[in-house]
Short mmCIF file of C-alpha atoms and ligand atoms in Angstrom, two decimals:
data_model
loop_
_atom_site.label_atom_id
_atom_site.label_comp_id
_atom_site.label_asym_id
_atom_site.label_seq_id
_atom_site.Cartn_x
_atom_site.Cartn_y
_atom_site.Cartn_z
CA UNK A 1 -5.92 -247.82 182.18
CA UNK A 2 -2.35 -248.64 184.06
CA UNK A 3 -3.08 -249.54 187.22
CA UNK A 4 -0.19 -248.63 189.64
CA UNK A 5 1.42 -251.33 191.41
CA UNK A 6 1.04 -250.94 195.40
CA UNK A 7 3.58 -253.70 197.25
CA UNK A 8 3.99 -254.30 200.58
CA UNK A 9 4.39 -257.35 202.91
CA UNK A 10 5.07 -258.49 206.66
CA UNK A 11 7.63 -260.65 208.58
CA UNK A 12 5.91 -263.88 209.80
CA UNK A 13 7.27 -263.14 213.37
CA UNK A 14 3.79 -263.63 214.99
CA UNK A 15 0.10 -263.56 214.54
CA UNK A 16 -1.65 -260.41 213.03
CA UNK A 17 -3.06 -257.98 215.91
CA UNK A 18 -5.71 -255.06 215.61
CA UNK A 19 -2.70 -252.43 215.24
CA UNK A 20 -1.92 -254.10 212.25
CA UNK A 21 -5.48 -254.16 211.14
CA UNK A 22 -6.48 -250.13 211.37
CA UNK A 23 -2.34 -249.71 210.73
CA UNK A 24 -2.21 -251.23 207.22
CA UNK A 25 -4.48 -254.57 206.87
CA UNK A 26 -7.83 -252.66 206.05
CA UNK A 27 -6.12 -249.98 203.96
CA UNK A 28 -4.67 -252.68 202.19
CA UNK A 29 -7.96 -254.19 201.26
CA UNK A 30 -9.93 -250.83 200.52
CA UNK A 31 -6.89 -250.16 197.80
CA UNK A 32 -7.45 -253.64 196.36
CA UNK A 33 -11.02 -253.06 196.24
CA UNK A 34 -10.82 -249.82 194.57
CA UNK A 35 -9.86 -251.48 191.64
CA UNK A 36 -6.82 -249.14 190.68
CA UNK A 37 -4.13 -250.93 192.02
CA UNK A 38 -2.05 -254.20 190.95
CA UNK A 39 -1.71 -255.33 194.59
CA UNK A 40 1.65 -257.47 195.63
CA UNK A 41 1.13 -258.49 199.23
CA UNK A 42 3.52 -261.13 200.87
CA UNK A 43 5.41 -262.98 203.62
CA UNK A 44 8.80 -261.31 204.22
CA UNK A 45 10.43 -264.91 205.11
CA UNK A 46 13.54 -264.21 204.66
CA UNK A 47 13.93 -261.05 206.10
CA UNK A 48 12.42 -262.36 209.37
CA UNK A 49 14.91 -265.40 209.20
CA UNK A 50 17.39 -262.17 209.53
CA UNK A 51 17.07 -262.19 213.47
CA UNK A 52 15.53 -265.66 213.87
CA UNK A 53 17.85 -267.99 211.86
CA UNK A 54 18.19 -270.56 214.92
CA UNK A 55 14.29 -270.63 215.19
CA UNK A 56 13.14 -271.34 211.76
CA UNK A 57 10.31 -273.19 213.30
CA UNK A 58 8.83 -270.07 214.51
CA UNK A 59 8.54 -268.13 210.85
CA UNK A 60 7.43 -271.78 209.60
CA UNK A 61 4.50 -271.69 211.60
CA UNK A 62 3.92 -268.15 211.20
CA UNK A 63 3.90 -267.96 207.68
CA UNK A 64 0.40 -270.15 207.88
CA UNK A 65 -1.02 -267.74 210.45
CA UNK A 66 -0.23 -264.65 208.75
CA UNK A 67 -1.41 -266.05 205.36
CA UNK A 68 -4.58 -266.72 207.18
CA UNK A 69 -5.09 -263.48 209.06
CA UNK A 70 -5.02 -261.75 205.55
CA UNK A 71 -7.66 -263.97 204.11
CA UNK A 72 -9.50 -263.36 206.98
CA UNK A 73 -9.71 -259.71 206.53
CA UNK A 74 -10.82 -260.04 203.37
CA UNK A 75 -7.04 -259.84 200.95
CA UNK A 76 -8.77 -261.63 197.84
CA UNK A 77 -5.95 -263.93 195.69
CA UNK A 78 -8.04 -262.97 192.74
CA UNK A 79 -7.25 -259.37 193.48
CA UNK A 80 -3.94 -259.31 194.80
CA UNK A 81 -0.97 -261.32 194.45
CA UNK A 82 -0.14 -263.46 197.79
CA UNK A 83 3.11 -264.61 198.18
CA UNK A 84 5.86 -266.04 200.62
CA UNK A 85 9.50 -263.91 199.88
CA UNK A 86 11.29 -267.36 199.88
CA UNK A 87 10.17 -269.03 196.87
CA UNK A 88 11.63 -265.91 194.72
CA UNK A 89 14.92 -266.60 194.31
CA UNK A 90 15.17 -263.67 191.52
CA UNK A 91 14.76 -261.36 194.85
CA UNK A 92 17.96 -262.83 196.03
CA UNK A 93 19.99 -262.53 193.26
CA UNK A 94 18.86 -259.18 192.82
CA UNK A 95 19.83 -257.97 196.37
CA UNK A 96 23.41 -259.51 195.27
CA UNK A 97 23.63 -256.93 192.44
CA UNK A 98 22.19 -253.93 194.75
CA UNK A 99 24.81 -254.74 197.28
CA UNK A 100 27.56 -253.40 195.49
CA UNK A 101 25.71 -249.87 195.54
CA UNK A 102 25.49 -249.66 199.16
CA UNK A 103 28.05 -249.11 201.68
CA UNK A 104 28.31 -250.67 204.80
CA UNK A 105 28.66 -247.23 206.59
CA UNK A 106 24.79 -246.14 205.18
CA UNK A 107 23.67 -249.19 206.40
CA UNK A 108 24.65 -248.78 210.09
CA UNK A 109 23.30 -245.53 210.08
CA UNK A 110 20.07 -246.65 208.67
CA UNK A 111 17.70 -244.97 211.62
CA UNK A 112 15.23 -248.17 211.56
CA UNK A 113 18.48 -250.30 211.87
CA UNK A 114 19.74 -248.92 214.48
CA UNK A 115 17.18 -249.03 216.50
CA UNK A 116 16.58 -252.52 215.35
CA UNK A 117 20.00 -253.53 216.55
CA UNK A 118 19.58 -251.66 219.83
CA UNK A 119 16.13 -253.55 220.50
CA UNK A 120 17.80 -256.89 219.76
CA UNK A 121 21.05 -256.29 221.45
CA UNK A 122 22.97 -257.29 218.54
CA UNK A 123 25.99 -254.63 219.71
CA UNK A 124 28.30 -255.41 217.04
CA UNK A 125 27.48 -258.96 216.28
CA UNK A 126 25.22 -257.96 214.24
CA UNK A 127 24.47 -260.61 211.45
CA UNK A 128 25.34 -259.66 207.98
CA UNK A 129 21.94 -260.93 206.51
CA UNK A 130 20.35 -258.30 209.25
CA UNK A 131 22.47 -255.60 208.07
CA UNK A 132 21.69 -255.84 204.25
CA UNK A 133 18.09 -256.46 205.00
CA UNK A 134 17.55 -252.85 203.82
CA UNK A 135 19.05 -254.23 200.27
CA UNK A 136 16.81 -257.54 200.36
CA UNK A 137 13.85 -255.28 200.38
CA UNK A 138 14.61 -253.10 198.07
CA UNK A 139 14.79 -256.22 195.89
CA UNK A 140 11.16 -256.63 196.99
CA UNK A 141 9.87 -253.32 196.22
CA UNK A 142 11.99 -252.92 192.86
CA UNK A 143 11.20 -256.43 191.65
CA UNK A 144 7.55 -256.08 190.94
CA UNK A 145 8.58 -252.36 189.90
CA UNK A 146 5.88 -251.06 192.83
CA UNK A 147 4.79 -247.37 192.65
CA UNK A 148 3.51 -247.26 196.28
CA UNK A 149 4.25 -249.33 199.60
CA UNK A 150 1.98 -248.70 201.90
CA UNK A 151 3.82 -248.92 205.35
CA UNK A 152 4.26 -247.51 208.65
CA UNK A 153 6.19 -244.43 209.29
CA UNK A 154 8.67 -246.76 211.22
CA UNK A 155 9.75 -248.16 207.72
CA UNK A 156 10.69 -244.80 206.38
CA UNK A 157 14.55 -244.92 206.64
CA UNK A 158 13.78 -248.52 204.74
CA UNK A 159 12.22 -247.09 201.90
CA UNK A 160 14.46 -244.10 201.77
CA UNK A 161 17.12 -246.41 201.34
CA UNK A 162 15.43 -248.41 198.54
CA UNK A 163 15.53 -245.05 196.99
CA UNK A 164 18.43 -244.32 196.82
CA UNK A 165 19.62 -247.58 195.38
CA UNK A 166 17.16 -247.08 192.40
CA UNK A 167 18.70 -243.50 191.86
CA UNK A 168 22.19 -244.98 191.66
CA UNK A 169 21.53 -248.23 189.93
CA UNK A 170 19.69 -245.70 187.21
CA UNK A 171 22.45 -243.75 187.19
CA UNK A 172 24.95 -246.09 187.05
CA UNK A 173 23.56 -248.97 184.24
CA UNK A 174 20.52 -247.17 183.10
CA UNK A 175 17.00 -246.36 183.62
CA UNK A 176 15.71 -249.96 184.82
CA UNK A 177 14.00 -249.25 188.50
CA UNK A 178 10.81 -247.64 189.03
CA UNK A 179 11.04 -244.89 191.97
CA UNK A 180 8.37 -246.07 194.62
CA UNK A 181 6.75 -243.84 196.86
CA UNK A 182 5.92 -244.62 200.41
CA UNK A 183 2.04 -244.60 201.06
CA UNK A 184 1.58 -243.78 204.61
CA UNK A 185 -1.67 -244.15 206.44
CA UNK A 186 -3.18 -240.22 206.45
CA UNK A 187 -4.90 -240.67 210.20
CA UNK A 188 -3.39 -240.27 213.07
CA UNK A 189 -4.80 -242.78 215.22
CA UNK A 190 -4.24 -245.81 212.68
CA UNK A 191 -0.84 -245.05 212.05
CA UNK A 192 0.02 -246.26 215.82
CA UNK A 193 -2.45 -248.09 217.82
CA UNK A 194 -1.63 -248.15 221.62
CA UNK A 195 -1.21 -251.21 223.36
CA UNK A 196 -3.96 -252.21 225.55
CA UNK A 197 -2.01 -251.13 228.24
CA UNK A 198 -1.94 -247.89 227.43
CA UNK A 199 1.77 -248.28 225.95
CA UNK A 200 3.10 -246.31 223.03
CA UNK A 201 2.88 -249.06 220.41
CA UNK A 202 0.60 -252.41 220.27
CA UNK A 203 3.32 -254.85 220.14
CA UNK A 204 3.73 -258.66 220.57
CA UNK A 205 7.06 -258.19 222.88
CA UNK A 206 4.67 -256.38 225.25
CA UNK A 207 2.16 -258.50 225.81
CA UNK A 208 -0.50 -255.80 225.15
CA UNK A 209 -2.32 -256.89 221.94
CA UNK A 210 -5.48 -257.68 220.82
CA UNK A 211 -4.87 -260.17 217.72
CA UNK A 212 -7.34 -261.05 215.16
CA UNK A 213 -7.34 -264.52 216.05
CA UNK A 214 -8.62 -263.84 219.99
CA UNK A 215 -11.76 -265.84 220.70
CA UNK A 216 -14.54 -263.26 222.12
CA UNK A 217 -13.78 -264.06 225.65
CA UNK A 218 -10.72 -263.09 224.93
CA UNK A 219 -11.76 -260.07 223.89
CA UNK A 220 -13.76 -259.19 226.82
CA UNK A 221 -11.02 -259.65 228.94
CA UNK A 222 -8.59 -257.82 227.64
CA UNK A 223 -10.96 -254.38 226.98
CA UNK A 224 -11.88 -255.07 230.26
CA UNK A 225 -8.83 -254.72 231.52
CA UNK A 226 -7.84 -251.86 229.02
CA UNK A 227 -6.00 -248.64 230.18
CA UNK A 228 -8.41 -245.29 230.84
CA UNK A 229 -7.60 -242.47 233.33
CA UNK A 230 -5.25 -242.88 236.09
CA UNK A 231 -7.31 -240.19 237.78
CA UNK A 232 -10.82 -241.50 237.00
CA UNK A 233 -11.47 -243.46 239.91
CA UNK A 234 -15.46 -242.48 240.94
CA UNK A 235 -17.94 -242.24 238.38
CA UNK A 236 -18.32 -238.80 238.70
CA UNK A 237 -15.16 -237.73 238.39
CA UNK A 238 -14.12 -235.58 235.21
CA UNK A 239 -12.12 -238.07 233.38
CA UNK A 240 -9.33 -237.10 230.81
CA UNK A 241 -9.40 -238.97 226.66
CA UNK A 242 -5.99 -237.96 225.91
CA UNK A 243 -4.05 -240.59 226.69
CA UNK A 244 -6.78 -243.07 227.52
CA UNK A 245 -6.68 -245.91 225.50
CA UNK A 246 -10.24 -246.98 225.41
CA UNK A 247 -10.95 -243.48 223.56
CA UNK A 248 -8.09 -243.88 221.30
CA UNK A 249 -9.47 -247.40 220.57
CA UNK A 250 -12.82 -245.51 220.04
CA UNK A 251 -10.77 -242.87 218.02
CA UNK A 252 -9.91 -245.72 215.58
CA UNK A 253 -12.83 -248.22 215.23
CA UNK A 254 -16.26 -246.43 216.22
CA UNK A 255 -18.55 -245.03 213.53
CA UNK A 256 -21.66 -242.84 214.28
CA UNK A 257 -23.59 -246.30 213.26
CA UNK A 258 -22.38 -247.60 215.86
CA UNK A 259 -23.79 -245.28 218.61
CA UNK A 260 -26.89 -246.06 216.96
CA UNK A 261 -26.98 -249.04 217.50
CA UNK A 262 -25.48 -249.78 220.85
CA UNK A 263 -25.49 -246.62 222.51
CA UNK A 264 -28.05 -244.02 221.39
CA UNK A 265 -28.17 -241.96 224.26
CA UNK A 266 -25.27 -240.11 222.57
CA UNK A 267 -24.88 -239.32 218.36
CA UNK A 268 -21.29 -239.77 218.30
CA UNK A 269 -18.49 -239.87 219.75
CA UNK A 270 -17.40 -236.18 220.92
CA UNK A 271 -20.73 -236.58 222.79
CA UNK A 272 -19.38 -239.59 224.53
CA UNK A 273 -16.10 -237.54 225.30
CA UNK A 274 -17.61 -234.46 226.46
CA UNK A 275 -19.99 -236.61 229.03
CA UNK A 276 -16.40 -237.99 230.24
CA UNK A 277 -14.94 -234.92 230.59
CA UNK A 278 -18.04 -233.67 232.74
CA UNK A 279 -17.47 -236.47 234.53
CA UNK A 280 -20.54 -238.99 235.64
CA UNK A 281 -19.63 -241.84 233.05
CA UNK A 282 -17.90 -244.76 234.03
CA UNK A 283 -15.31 -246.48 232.61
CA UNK A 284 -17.35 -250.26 232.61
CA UNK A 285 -19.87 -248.58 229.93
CA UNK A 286 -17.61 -247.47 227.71
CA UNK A 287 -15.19 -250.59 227.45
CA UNK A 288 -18.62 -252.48 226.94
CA UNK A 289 -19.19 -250.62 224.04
CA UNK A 290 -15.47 -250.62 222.43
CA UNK A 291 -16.40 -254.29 223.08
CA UNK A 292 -19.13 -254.63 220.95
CA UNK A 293 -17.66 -252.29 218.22
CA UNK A 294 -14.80 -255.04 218.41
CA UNK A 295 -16.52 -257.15 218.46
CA UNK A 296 -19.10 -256.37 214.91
CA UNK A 297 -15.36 -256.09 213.24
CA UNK A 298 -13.56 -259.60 214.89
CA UNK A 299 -16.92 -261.54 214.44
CA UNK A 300 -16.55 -262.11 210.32
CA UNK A 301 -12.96 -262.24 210.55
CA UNK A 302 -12.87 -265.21 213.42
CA UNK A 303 -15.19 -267.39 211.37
CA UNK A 304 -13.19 -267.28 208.27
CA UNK A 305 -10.31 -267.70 210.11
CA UNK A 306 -11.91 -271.12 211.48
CA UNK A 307 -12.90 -271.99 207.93
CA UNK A 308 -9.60 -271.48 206.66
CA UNK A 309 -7.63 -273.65 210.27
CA UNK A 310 -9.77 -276.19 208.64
CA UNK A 311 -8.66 -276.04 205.02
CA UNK A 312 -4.92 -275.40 205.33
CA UNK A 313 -4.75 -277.02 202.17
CA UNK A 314 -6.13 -274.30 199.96
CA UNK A 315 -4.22 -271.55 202.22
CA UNK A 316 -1.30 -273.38 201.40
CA UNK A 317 -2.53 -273.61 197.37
CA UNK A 318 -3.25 -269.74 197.54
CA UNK A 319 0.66 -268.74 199.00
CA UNK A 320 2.07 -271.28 195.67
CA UNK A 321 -0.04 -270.18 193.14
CA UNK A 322 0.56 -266.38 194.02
CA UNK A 323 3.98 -266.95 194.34
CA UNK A 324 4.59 -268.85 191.07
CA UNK A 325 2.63 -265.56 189.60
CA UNK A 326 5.51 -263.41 191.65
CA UNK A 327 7.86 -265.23 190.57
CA UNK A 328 7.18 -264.77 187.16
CA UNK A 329 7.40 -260.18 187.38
CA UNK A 330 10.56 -260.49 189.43
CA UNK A 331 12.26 -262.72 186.29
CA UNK A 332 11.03 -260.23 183.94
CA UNK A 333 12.87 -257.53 186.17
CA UNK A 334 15.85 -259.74 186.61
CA UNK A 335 16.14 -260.21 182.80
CA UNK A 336 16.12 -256.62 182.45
CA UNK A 337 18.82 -255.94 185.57
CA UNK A 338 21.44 -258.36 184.09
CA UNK A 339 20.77 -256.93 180.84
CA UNK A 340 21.52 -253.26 182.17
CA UNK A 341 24.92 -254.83 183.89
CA UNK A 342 25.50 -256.46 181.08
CA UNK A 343 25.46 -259.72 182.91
CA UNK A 344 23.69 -261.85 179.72
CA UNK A 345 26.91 -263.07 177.83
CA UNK A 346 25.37 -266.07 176.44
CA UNK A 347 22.33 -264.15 174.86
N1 LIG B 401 10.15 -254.55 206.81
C1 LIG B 401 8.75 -254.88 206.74
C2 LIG B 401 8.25 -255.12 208.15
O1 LIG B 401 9.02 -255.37 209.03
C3 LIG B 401 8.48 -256.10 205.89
C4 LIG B 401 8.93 -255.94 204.47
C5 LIG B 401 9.88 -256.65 203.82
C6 LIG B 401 8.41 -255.01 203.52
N2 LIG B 401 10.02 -256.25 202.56
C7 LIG B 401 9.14 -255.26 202.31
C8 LIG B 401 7.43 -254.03 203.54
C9 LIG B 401 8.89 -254.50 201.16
C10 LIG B 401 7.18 -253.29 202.39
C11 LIG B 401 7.92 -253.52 201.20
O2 LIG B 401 7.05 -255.10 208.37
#
């Protein structure tokens, strides 16, 4: 059987946080499981250098941490190929080619640009290389000639645009490029993850996140201190789950095991949310119990995260090995680009 090829990857801008998790981490790693995909998961290096080229230090570091967070949640290298965007320069020489398909004018009006460029305050000294990052990752997606990338509706406009480049490179030297697909998450809740705070979006720049990499105190604080009701302010007051982040967080992550097991005075969870409704539930019980459900998730993931802070060395191994293998799909691909151009005088 062909397996399809699913691709997708992040920017090492920071550590991996529970958003990303339910968001696109675990969905990632049931799909590699299932045993029907060719899986291409990497660091997006480059395109993160994009907006931090004076602070290389920062993706350096974060290229480690990222690479560990998916080992941690269980991304297998002898399932899926790991690898780090940088050390494939075929993706480079491939944006080069799709460059000359785009215009400058579809790139400014690229929705996740412009927001992008709003956000950073770029105005219109916007860098080039942030720009074309659209093209760059269509290099990435078209390289390993990916069927699905599973992302968040956020990178929409991005894939889109990838799209469009395939249809016109096709077009224009032949049919080369595979047509991906985006795979978006199909629940609700995972697709955005609110902050802790109660905010829209979990999100380093906020401060509101709960990474995979916080120690269980940690933890504890920050459910403790975790958004609810406004309103709720006596136990028996009637207390609203819309828009109360410890229920979305419940929404997510809790199972009807899990009232089983820590809170059996209620089978699941609309139980739990009609008693808060009623009012006569308190807020302390119900972070406690996100807590532990956190908690049963973070546990496995922490201690192969401290296995892996103390063998850098094979973490490191795993990102070169996986992106040798890369390397060597995205030359096939090349091969056949330039031939399509009719770049290959010498053959
Ligand atoms: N833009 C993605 C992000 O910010 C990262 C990325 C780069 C990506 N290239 C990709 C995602 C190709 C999917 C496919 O998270």
């Amino acid at each position: 059987m062909n397996k399809k090829v699913f691709l997708t990857g992040d920017r090492p801008t920071g550590r991996l946080h529970l958003g990303h998790f339910v968001g696109s981490l675990k969905n990632r790693v049931e799909m590699q499981n299932s045993g029907l995909y060719e899986p291409y998961i990497f660091i997006a290096d480059m395109q993160a250098l994009t907006d931090n080229a004076k602070n290389p230090k920062k993706i350096q570091d974060n290229i480690k941490e990222v690479a560990i967070d998916y080992l941690s949640v269980g991304i297998d290298p002898s399932k899926s190929t790991i690898f780090v965007q940088s050390q494939i320069p075929e993706l480079t020489e491939l944006t080069f080619y799709y460059m000359n398909l785009v215009t400058v004018s579809r790139l400014k009006r690229n929705p996740t640009i412009k927001t992008e460029i709003i956000q950073r305050g770029f105005g219109e000294s916007v860098p080039v290389g942030f720009l074309t990052y659209p093209i760059s990752q269509a290099a990435d997606i078209t390289a390993f000639k990916a069927d699905f990338v599973p992302v968040g509706e956020d990178q929409a406009p991005l894939i889109e645009q990838c799209k469009e480049i395939v249809h016109t490179f096709n077009a224009t030297y032949g049919d080369v490029l595979k047509m991906p697909e985006i795979y978006l998450s199909n629940n609700d809740v995972c697709k955005r993850l609110p902050g802790t705070d109660g905010k829209a979006k979990m999100s380093k720049s906020l401060g509101n996140c709960i990474y995979l990499a916080d120690d269980s105190e940690t933890v504890y604080k920050k459910v403790m201190s975790m958004y609810t009701d406004p309103n709720h302010l006596k136990v028996e007051d009637p207390g609203n789950v819309e828009d109360n982040a410890v229920f979305t967080y419940l929404d997510a992550f809790a199972t009807d095991e899990h009232f089983s097991k820590y809170m059996n005075e209620y089978n699941n969870l609309d139980e739990l949310k009609e008693h808060y409704k009623r009012g006569g539930l308190g807020d302390v019980k119900i972070k406690k119990f996100l807590y532990q459900i956190l908690e049963e998730i973070l546990t496995p993931i922490r201690a192969k995260r401290a296995y892996y802070e103390e063998h850098l060395d094979e973490v490191y191994k795993m990102l070169q090995d996986g992106s040798k293998r890369a390397r060597m799909v995205a030359s096939d691909t090349l091969n056949e680009v330039r031939n399509a151009i009719g770049v290959n005088y010498f053959d």
